[in-house]
Amino acid sequence: MRVLLTGGAGYIGAHTAVELVAAGHEAVIFDDFSCSSPVAIGRINEITGTTVPFREIDVTDADAVRAGIEETGPFDAIIHLAARKAIGESVSMPLEYYANNVGSTLVMLGAMRDHGIGTFLFSGTGTVYTHQEDLPFVETSRTGLDLPNPYSKSKRMCEEVMRDFARTDPDKRLIGLRYFNPIGAHDSGLIGEDPQGIPNNLMPIVARVAAGILPQVSVFGRDYDTADGTALRDYIHVVDLAKGHLAAIENAEPGMAFFNLGTGRPSSVLELIAAFEAASGATVPTVDAPRRPGDAQATYCLPDKAHAQLGWAAECGIERACRDYWRWQERNPEGYRSAEA
């Protein structure tokens, strides 16, 4: 299968490219490197022992996408990962988030139609689920646009666009994936998470504290109704997540379908920190901080549908993810910038 991978130099995209090649597929990457680094392309090639073609393309630009496909196609499938993803930033930059996330999805669905591509996978988010009382979330749990931030709203809008587009051609395969908190890195230590500026996610902050780059981890909320008082999240190893993308394009049926990808086993903030201390051998100091507006007590899903229909299940726990992330952190203390220097 020939697969066009947008955002293929990013955190999830790079790992997905590796898994595609390992499974015998051909991958072509479109990425404008606005939230990633060209170094990742070389690392993908080093891991796979091949040369994965790429084009520096902004996938909100329909003309550039069209030219890129005409040059590198044809394709059997599109995996659309390119998106802005920082929840806090989306609140202060809503227009940019809607333009990028919704706009790029419109462009890539148009490319699917215009170039006769049979499969489109949208890499979405579990934050489209709206009601805590539905936990653990399943694919039929309630979703909506009454969401607390433009990032989640933009992803939910994309799902509705896909639903409408799917009705125009029942033979097309349109797939939406929903997941929460990717962590970990490739076990080679060559590719991993490389946030620009101050990290928004917990794992890169913990790793930088363990490495002595940051002084402490702020624990936002110690008064939740959980075993240790901290919030629960479904942390999924990024390699498991990449394999979920692969399983979806290989096994999904014609029509529109959504799948949760997760472990089904939520972990608390303190549990993740303890696992990272064990993996790194370092002490990770913490400081208590107030709950952040909009933070949920728990977010996790059941991945049973993905197991039944795609033959996929997460294999790695947080202990493995922490070991792999620490290897990435040690070898790349400044992310891909370590190689650019």
GROMACS .gro file of C-alpha atoms in nm:
model
  341
    1MET     CA    1   0.000   0.000   0.000
    2ARG     CA    2   0.125   0.351  -0.085
    3VAL     CA    3   0.042   0.591   0.196
    4LEU     CA    4   0.056   0.971   0.205
    5LEU     CA    5   0.143   1.073   0.560
    6THR     CA    6   0.078   1.437   0.651
    7GLY     CA    7   0.269   1.563   0.953
    8GLY     CA    8   0.502   1.267   0.911
    9ALA     CA    9   0.798   1.441   1.075
   10GLY     CA   10   0.604   1.501   1.396
   11TYR     CA   11   0.596   1.292   1.712
   12ILE     CA   12   0.322   1.048   1.613
   13GLY     CA   13   0.391   1.084   1.242
   14ALA     CA   14   0.755   0.976   1.259
   15HIS     CA   15   0.668   0.663   1.456
   16THR     CA   16   0.383   0.588   1.214
   17ALA     CA   17   0.620   0.619   0.919
   18VAL     CA   18   0.853   0.366   1.080
   19GLU     CA   19   0.569   0.119   1.138
   20LEU     CA   20   0.438   0.159   0.783
   21VAL     CA   21   0.777   0.076   0.635
   22ALA     CA   22   0.828  -0.214   0.878
   23ALA     CA   23   0.497  -0.360   0.761
   24GLY     CA   24   0.603  -0.344   0.395
   25HIS     CA   25   0.412  -0.033   0.291
   26GLU     CA   26   0.548   0.270   0.105
   27ALA     CA   27   0.521   0.601   0.288
   28VAL     CA   28   0.555   0.952   0.150
   29ILE     CA   29   0.569   1.241   0.399
   30PHE     CA   30   0.421   1.589   0.353
   31ASP     CA   31   0.526   1.827   0.633
   32ASP     CA   32   0.600   2.199   0.649
   33PHE     CA   33   0.819   2.156   0.961
   34SER     CA   34   0.634   2.434   1.142
   35CYS     CA   35   0.600   2.207   1.448
   36SER     CA   36   0.866   1.949   1.364
   37SER     CA   37   1.222   1.913   1.237
   38PRO     CA   38   1.372   1.783   0.911
   39VAL     CA   39   1.615   1.588   1.133
   40ALA     CA   40   1.330   1.346   1.201
   41ILE     CA   41   1.325   1.243   0.835
   42GLY     CA   42   1.687   1.135   0.850
   43ARG     CA   43   1.621   0.947   1.173
   44ILE     CA   44   1.325   0.764   1.013
   45ASN     CA   45   1.553   0.661   0.728
   46GLU     CA   46   1.820   0.545   0.973
   47ILE     CA   47   1.573   0.326   1.163
   48THR     CA   48   1.408   0.178   0.853
   49GLY     CA   49   1.722   0.138   0.642
   50THR     CA   50   1.548   0.303   0.350
   51THR     CA   51   1.479   0.649   0.212
   52VAL     CA   52   1.128   0.771   0.283
   53PRO     CA   53   1.036   1.041   0.029
   54PHE     CA   54   0.917   1.372   0.168
   55ARG     CA   55   0.802   1.709   0.041
   56GLU     CA   56   0.804   2.031   0.241
   57ILE     CA   57   0.439   2.120   0.194
   58ASP     CA   58   0.184   2.314   0.397
   59VAL     CA   59  -0.122   2.091   0.369
   60THR     CA   60  -0.361   2.384   0.408
   61ASP     CA   61  -0.239   2.487   0.060
   62ALA     CA   62  -0.456   2.296  -0.188
   63ASP     CA   63  -0.241   2.385  -0.489
   64ALA     CA   64   0.077   2.267  -0.317
   65VAL     CA   65  -0.090   1.943  -0.209
   66ARG     CA   66  -0.218   1.882  -0.560
   67ALA     CA   67   0.125   1.936  -0.711
   68GLY     CA   68   0.287   1.717  -0.446
   69ILE     CA   69   0.048   1.428  -0.513
   70GLU     CA   70   0.092   1.458  -0.887
   71GLU     CA   71   0.467   1.438  -0.836
   72THR     CA   72   0.482   1.156  -0.579
   73GLY     CA   73   0.155   0.962  -0.624
   74PRO     CA   74  -0.054   0.763  -0.681
   75PHE     CA   75  -0.165   0.672  -0.330
   76ASP     CA   76  -0.393   0.408  -0.180
   77ALA     CA   77  -0.441   0.586   0.153
   78ILE     CA   78  -0.394   0.915   0.338
   79ILE     CA   79  -0.308   0.929   0.707
   80HIS     CA   80  -0.376   1.285   0.814
   81LEU     CA   81  -0.176   1.379   1.123
   82ALA     CA   82  -0.079   1.738   1.047
   83ALA     CA   83  -0.245   1.968   1.303
   84ARG     CA   84  -0.189   2.223   1.574
   85LYS     CA   85  -0.241   2.048   1.907
   86ALA     CA   86  -0.169   2.271   2.210
   87ILE     CA   87  -0.494   2.315   2.399
   88GLY     CA   88  -0.385   2.628   2.586
   89GLU     CA   89  -0.250   2.792   2.273
   90SER     CA   90  -0.576   2.721   2.091
   91VAL     CA   91  -0.764   2.938   2.340
   92SER     CA   92  -0.547   3.238   2.255
   93MET     CA   93  -0.520   3.156   1.882
   94PRO     CA   94  -0.862   3.017   1.782
   95LEU     CA   95  -0.858   3.143   1.423
   96GLU     CA   96  -0.522   2.983   1.356
   97TYR     CA   97  -0.642   2.651   1.500
   98TYR     CA   98  -0.962   2.641   1.296
   99ALA     CA   99  -0.780   2.749   0.980
  100ASN     CA  100  -0.508   2.489   1.024
  101ASN     CA  101  -0.694   2.189   1.162
  102VAL     CA  102  -1.021   2.221   0.975
  103GLY     CA  103  -0.865   2.377   0.666
  104SER     CA  104  -0.605   2.105   0.621
  105THR     CA  105  -0.869   1.834   0.662
  106LEU     CA  106  -1.083   1.994   0.392
  107VAL     CA  107  -0.783   2.008   0.160
  108MET     CA  108  -0.686   1.645   0.221
  109LEU     CA  109  -1.042   1.515   0.180
  110GLY     CA  110  -1.056   1.707  -0.148
  111ALA     CA  111  -0.731   1.540  -0.249
  112MET     CA  112  -0.882   1.201  -0.165
  113ARG     CA  113  -1.176   1.274  -0.393
  114ASP     CA  114  -0.982   1.433  -0.677
  115HIS     CA  115  -0.707   1.172  -0.692
  116GLY     CA  116  -0.918   0.860  -0.639
  117ILE     CA  117  -0.762   0.764  -0.306
  118GLY     CA  118  -0.966   0.494  -0.135
  119THR     CA  119  -0.881   0.536   0.235
  120PHE     CA  120  -0.860   0.842   0.460
  121LEU     CA  121  -0.755   0.817   0.824
  122PHE     CA  122  -0.804   1.118   1.048
  123SER     CA  123  -0.585   1.118   1.358
  124GLY     CA  124  -0.821   1.282   1.606
  125THR     CA  125  -0.858   1.314   1.981
  126GLY     CA  126  -1.048   1.162   2.270
  127THR     CA  127  -1.115   1.512   2.399
  128VAL     CA  128  -1.425   1.524   2.175
  129TYR     CA  129  -1.609   1.325   2.445
  130THR     CA  130  -1.818   1.565   2.649
  131HIS     CA  131  -1.964   1.386   2.953
  132GLN     CA  132  -1.754   1.252   3.242
  133GLU     CA  133  -2.037   1.025   3.349
  134ASP     CA  134  -1.983   0.825   3.028
  135LEU     CA  135  -1.645   0.695   3.153
  136PRO     CA  136  -1.486   0.479   3.035
  137PHE     CA  137  -1.551   0.630   2.693
  138VAL     CA  138  -1.665   0.410   2.407
  139GLU     CA  139  -1.717   0.517   2.047
  140THR     CA  140  -2.088   0.579   2.109
  141SER     CA  141  -2.025   0.802   2.411
  142ARG     CA  142  -2.159   1.153   2.375
  143THR     CA  143  -1.962   1.406   2.173
  144GLY     CA  144  -2.045   1.757   2.065
  145LEU     CA  145  -1.922   2.108   2.002
  146ASP     CA  146  -1.986   2.216   2.362
  147LEU     CA  147  -1.616   2.169   2.430
  148PRO     CA  148  -1.383   2.381   2.642
  149ASN     CA  149  -1.124   2.480   2.381
  150PRO     CA  150  -1.084   2.546   2.006
  151TYR     CA  151  -0.843   2.254   1.963
  152SER     CA  152  -1.105   1.998   2.063
  153LYS     CA  153  -1.377   2.184   1.874
  154SER     CA  154  -1.167   2.190   1.558
  155LYS     CA  155  -1.114   1.815   1.574
  156ARG     CA  156  -1.485   1.757   1.633
  157MET     CA  157  -1.570   1.976   1.333
  158CYS     CA  158  -1.340   1.761   1.120
  159GLU     CA  159  -1.530   1.450   1.227
  160GLU     CA  160  -1.857   1.605   1.109
  161VAL     CA  161  -1.702   1.700   0.775
  162MET     CA  162  -1.588   1.340   0.734
  163ARG     CA  163  -1.935   1.206   0.815
  164ASP     CA  164  -2.092   1.423   0.547
  165PHE     CA  165  -1.825   1.339   0.292
  166ALA     CA  166  -1.859   0.965   0.362
  167ARG     CA  167  -2.223   0.980   0.254
  168THR     CA  168  -2.118   1.086  -0.095
  169ASP     CA  169  -1.929   0.763  -0.167
  170PRO     CA  170  -2.005   0.453   0.043
  171ASP     CA  171  -1.713   0.266  -0.112
  172LYS     CA  172  -1.457   0.501   0.042
  173ARG     CA  173  -1.307   0.413   0.378
  174LEU     CA  174  -1.303   0.702   0.624
  175ILE     CA  175  -1.159   0.637   0.970
  176GLY     CA  176  -1.146   0.860   1.275
  177LEU     CA  177  -0.913   0.770   1.562
  178ARG     CA  178  -0.966   0.901   1.915
  179TYR     CA  179  -0.694   0.882   2.178
  180PHE     CA  180  -0.568   1.087   2.471
  181ASN     CA  181  -0.208   1.097   2.593
  182PRO     CA  182   0.073   0.957   2.376
  183ILE     CA  183   0.398   0.899   2.567
  184GLY     CA  184   0.723   0.710   2.515
  185ALA     CA  185   0.958   0.702   2.217
  186HIS     CA  186   1.111   0.457   1.971
  187ASP     CA  187   1.337   0.213   2.152
  188SER     CA  188   1.632   0.322   1.937
  189GLY     CA  189   1.626   0.664   2.104
  190LEU     CA  190   1.641   0.822   1.757
  191ILE     CA  191   1.288   0.965   1.735
  192GLY     CA  192   1.067   1.101   2.009
  193GLU     CA  193   0.864   1.394   2.132
  194ASP     CA  194   1.022   1.732   2.060
  195PRO     CA  195   0.793   2.010   2.185
  196GLN     CA  196   0.875   2.362   2.076
  197GLY     CA  197   0.924   2.604   2.364
  198ILE     CA  198   0.771   2.525   2.704
  199PRO     CA  199   0.613   2.177   2.694
  200ASN     CA  200   0.237   2.147   2.739
  201ASN     CA  201   0.223   1.774   2.810
  202LEU     CA  202   0.324   1.603   3.132
  203MET     CA  203   0.583   1.355   3.005
  204PRO     CA  204   0.831   1.601   2.847
  205ILE     CA  205   0.812   1.817   3.159
  206VAL     CA  206   0.885   1.518   3.383
  207ALA     CA  207   1.174   1.415   3.158
  208ARG     CA  208   1.328   1.761   3.166
  209VAL     CA  209   1.300   1.776   3.543
  210ALA     CA  210   1.467   1.434   3.569
  211ALA     CA  211   1.743   1.563   3.342
  212GLY     CA  212   1.793   1.876   3.553
  213ILE     CA  213   1.674   2.112   3.279
  214LEU     CA  214   1.361   2.219   3.469
  215PRO     CA  215   1.342   2.251   3.851
  216GLN     CA  216   1.014   2.075   3.930
  217VAL     CA  217   0.684   1.939   3.803
  218SER     CA  218   0.367   2.128   3.891
  219VAL     CA  219   0.092   1.886   3.993
  220PHE     CA  220  -0.232   2.063   3.902
  221GLY     CA  221  -0.481   1.940   4.158
  222ARG     CA  222  -0.424   1.706   4.453
  223ASP     CA  223  -0.788   1.695   4.561
  224TYR     CA  224  -0.951   1.483   4.291
  225ASP     CA  225  -1.165   1.186   4.394
  226THR     CA  226  -0.896   0.936   4.296
  227ALA     CA  227  -0.672   0.701   4.492
  228ASP     CA  228  -0.389   0.953   4.528
  229GLY     CA  229  -0.585   1.272   4.465
  230THR     CA  230  -0.436   1.341   4.119
  231ALA     CA  231  -0.603   1.324   3.779
  232LEU     CA  232  -0.626   1.001   3.579
  233ARG     CA  233  -0.528   0.976   3.213
  234ASP     CA  234  -0.504   0.700   2.952
  235TYR     CA  235  -0.135   0.713   2.862
  236ILE     CA  236  -0.057   0.517   2.544
  237HIS     CA  237   0.291   0.433   2.414
  238VAL     CA  238   0.348   0.618   2.087
  239VAL     CA  239   0.462   0.298   1.915
  240ASP     CA  240   0.136   0.127   2.012
  241LEU     CA  241  -0.045   0.432   1.878
  242ALA     CA  242   0.148   0.419   1.550
  243LYS     CA  243   0.063   0.051   1.514
  244GLY     CA  244  -0.302   0.144   1.571
  245HIS     CA  245  -0.287   0.380   1.272
  246LEU     CA  246  -0.138   0.098   1.067
  247ALA     CA  247  -0.403  -0.153   1.178
  248ALA     CA  248  -0.679   0.093   1.089
  249ILE     CA  249  -0.576   0.145   0.727
  250GLU     CA  250  -0.512  -0.227   0.683
  251ASN     CA  251  -0.837  -0.357   0.833
  252ALA     CA  252  -1.115  -0.097   0.834
  253GLU     CA  253  -1.422  -0.164   0.623
  254PRO     CA  254  -1.581   0.072   0.367
  255GLY     CA  255  -1.783   0.355   0.518
  256MET     CA  256  -1.723   0.587   0.814
  257ALA     CA  257  -1.598   0.442   1.142
  258PHE     CA  258  -1.447   0.573   1.465
  259PHE     CA  259  -1.209   0.381   1.690
  260ASN     CA  260  -1.072   0.452   2.036
  261LEU     CA  261  -0.705   0.375   2.081
  262GLY     CA  262  -0.590   0.339   2.438
  263THR     CA  263  -0.488   0.099   2.709
  264GLY     CA  264  -0.816   0.108   2.897
  265ARG     CA  265  -0.608   0.139   3.215
  266PRO     CA  266  -0.579   0.498   3.340
  267SER     CA  267  -0.281   0.608   3.545
  268SER     CA  268  -0.256   0.902   3.782
  269VAL     CA  269  -0.013   1.191   3.754
  270LEU     CA  270   0.182   1.064   4.055
  271GLU     CA  271   0.194   0.710   3.916
  272LEU     CA  272   0.348   0.838   3.593
  273ILE     CA  273   0.604   1.043   3.783
  274ALA     CA  274   0.696   0.744   4.001
  275ALA     CA  275   0.737   0.526   3.691
  276PHE     CA  276   0.967   0.785   3.537
  277GLU     CA  277   1.177   0.805   3.853
  278ALA     CA  278   1.217   0.427   3.842
  279ALA     CA  279   1.313   0.434   3.473
  280SER     CA  280   1.561   0.721   3.502
  281GLY     CA  281   1.702   0.667   3.849
  282ALA     CA  282   1.649   1.038   3.906
  283THR     CA  283   1.436   1.218   4.163
  284VAL     CA  284   1.156   1.428   4.013
  285PRO     CA  285   1.059   1.706   4.256
  286THR     CA  286   0.695   1.818   4.249
  287VAL     CA  287   0.505   2.121   4.369
  288ASP     CA  288   0.131   2.134   4.431
  289ALA     CA  289  -0.065   2.374   4.214
  290PRO     CA  290  -0.437   2.456   4.179
  291ARG     CA  291  -0.651   2.269   3.931
  292ARG     CA  292  -0.647   2.425   3.585
  293PRO     CA  293  -0.979   2.542   3.439
  294GLY     CA  294  -1.131   2.273   3.220
  295ASP     CA  295  -0.916   1.988   3.349
  296ALA     CA  296  -1.114   1.668   3.392
  297GLN     CA  297  -1.075   1.431   3.685
  298ALA     CA  298  -1.032   1.137   3.448
  299THR     CA  299  -1.015   1.072   3.076
  300TYR     CA  300  -0.979   0.720   2.945
  301CYS     CA  301  -1.144   0.492   2.694
  302LEU     CA  302  -1.221   0.132   2.619
  303PRO     CA  303  -1.038   0.011   2.305
  304ASP     CA  304  -1.253  -0.302   2.263
  305LYS     CA  305  -1.385  -0.203   1.918
  306ALA     CA  306  -1.034  -0.157   1.781
  307HIS     CA  307  -0.939  -0.498   1.918
  308ALA     CA  308  -1.243  -0.670   1.770
  309GLN     CA  309  -1.247  -0.502   1.427
  310LEU     CA  310  -0.886  -0.406   1.367
  311GLY     CA  311  -0.704  -0.676   1.561
  312TRP     CA  312  -0.517  -0.410   1.755
  313ALA     CA  313  -0.435  -0.384   2.125
  314ALA     CA  314  -0.187  -0.176   2.321
  315GLU     CA  315   0.110  -0.384   2.436
  316CYS     CA  316   0.324  -0.141   2.637
  317GLY     CA  317   0.262  -0.001   2.985
  318ILE     CA  318   0.381   0.324   3.136
  319GLU     CA  319   0.698   0.159   3.272
  320ARG     CA  320   0.815   0.070   2.919
  321ALA     CA  321   0.710   0.414   2.791
  322CYS     CA  322   0.912   0.587   3.062
  323ARG     CA  323   1.224   0.380   2.986
  324ASP     CA  324   1.197   0.458   2.616
  325TYR     CA  325   1.132   0.827   2.675
  326TRP     CA  326   1.430   0.854   2.911
  327ARG     CA  327   1.654   0.696   2.646
  328TRP     CA  328   1.532   0.958   2.397
  329GLN     CA  329   1.585   1.238   2.652
  330GLU     CA  330   1.938   1.128   2.739
  331ARG     CA  331   2.046   1.096   2.378
  332ASN     CA  332   1.871   1.415   2.264
  333PRO     CA  333   1.876   1.659   2.557
  334GLU     CA  334   1.755   1.942   2.333
  335GLY     CA  335   1.540   1.726   2.107
  336TYR     CA  336   1.626   1.732   1.739
  337ARG     CA  337   1.805   2.062   1.797
  338SER     CA  338   2.084   1.853   1.950
  339ALA     CA  339   2.157   1.725   1.600
  340GLU     CA  340   2.102   2.060   1.430
  341ALA     CA  341   2.368   2.236   1.641
   0.00000   0.00000   0.00000
